PDB file of C-alpha atoms in Angstrom:
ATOM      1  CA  UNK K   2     -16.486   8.370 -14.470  1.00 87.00           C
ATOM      2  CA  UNK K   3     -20.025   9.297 -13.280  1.00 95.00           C
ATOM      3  CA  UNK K   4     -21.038  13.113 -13.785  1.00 97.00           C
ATOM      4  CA  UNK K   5     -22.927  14.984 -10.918  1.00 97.00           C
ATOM      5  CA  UNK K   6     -23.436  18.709  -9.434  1.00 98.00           C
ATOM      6  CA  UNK K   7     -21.476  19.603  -6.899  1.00 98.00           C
ATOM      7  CA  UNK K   8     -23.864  19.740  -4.684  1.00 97.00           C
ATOM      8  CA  UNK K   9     -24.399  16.393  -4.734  1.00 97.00           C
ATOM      9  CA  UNK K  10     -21.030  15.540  -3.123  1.00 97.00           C
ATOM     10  CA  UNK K  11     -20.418  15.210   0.460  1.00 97.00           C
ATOM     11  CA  UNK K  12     -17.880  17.534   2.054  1.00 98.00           C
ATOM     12  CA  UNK K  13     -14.332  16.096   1.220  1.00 97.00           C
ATOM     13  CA  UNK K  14     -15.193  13.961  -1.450  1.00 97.00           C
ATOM     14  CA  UNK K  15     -12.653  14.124  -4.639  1.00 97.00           C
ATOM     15  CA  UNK K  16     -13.934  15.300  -8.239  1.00 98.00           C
ATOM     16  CA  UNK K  17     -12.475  16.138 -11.494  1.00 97.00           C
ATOM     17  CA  UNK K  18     -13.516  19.314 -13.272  1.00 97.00           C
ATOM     18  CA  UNK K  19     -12.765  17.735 -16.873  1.00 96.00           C
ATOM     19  CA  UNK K  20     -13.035  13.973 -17.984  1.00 94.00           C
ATOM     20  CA  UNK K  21      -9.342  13.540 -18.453  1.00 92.00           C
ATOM     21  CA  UNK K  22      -7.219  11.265 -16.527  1.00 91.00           C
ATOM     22  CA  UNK K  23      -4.647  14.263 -16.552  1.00 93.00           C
ATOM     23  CA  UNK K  24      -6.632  16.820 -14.994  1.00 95.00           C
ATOM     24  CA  UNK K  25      -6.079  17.378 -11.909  1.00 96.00           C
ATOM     25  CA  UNK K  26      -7.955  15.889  -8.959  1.00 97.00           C
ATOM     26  CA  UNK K  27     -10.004  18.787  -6.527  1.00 98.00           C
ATOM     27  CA  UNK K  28     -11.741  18.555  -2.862  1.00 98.00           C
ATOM     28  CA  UNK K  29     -15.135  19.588  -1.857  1.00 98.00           C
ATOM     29  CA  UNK K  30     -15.055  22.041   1.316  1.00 98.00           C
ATOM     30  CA  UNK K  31     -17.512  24.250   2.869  1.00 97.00           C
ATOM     31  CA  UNK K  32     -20.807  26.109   1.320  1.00 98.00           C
ATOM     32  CA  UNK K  33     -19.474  29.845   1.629  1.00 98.00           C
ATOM     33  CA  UNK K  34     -23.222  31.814   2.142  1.00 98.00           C
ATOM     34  CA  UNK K  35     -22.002  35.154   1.228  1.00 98.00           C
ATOM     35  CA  UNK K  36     -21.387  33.909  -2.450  1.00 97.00           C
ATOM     36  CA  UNK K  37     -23.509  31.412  -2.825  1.00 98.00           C
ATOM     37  CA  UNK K  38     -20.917  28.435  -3.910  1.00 98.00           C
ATOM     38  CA  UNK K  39     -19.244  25.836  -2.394  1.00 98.00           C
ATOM     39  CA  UNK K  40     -15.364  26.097  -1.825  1.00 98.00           C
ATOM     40  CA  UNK K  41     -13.019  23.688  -3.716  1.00 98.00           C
ATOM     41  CA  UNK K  42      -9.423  23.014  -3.579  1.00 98.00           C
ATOM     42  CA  UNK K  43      -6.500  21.015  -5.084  1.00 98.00           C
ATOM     43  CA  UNK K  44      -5.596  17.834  -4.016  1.00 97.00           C
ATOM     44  CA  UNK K  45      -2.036  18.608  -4.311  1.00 96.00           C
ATOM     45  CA  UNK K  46      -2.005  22.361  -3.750  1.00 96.00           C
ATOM     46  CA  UNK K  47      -4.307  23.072  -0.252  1.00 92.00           C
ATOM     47  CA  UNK K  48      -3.731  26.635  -0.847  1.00 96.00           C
ATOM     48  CA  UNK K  49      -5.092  26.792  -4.547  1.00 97.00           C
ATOM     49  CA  UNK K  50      -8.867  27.791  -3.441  1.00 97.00           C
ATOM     50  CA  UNK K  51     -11.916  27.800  -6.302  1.00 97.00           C
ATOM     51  CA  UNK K  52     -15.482  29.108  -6.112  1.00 98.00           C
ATOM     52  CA  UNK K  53     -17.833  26.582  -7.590  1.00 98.00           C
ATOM     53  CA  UNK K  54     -21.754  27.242  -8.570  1.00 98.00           C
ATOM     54  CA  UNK K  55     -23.669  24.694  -6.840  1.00 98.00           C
ATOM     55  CA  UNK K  56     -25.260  23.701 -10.090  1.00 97.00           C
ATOM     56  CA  UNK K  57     -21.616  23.181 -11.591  1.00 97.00           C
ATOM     57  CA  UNK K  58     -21.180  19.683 -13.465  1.00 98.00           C
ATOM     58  CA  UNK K  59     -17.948  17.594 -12.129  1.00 97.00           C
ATOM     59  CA  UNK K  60     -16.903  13.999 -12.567  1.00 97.00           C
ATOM     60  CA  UNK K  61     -16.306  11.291  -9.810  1.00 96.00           C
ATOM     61  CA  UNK K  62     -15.601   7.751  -9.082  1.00 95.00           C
ATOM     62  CA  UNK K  63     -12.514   7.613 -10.491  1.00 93.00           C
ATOM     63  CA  UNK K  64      -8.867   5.968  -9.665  1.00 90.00           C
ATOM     64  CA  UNK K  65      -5.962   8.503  -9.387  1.00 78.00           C
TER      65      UNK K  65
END
């Protein structure tokens, strides 16, 4: 796995918050101006929403 900020990744791209094959896989959705982070949610839960600090350290390039 390859560690970047999130705002590195392009909208839609997958990430993990943890390096751990059993945590569970997130999507990268819109920059929400009013609190200054970028919206994330679950791959296998749409309505599980999470605020992320731009600066926030995540994992990619993975297989799931």
């Amino acid at each position: 796995m390859t560690i970047k900020k999130i705002k590195e990744l392009k909208k839609g791209e997958y990430f993990r918050l943890k390096d751990n094959d059993s945590a569970p896989v997130w999507i990268k959705g819109d920059y929400v101006r009013s609190d200054k982070k970028y919206s994330t949610y679950k791959f296998e839960d749409v309505n599980h929403e999470r605020l992320l600090s731009p600066d926030k350290s995540i994992f990619t390039n993975f297989e799931f």
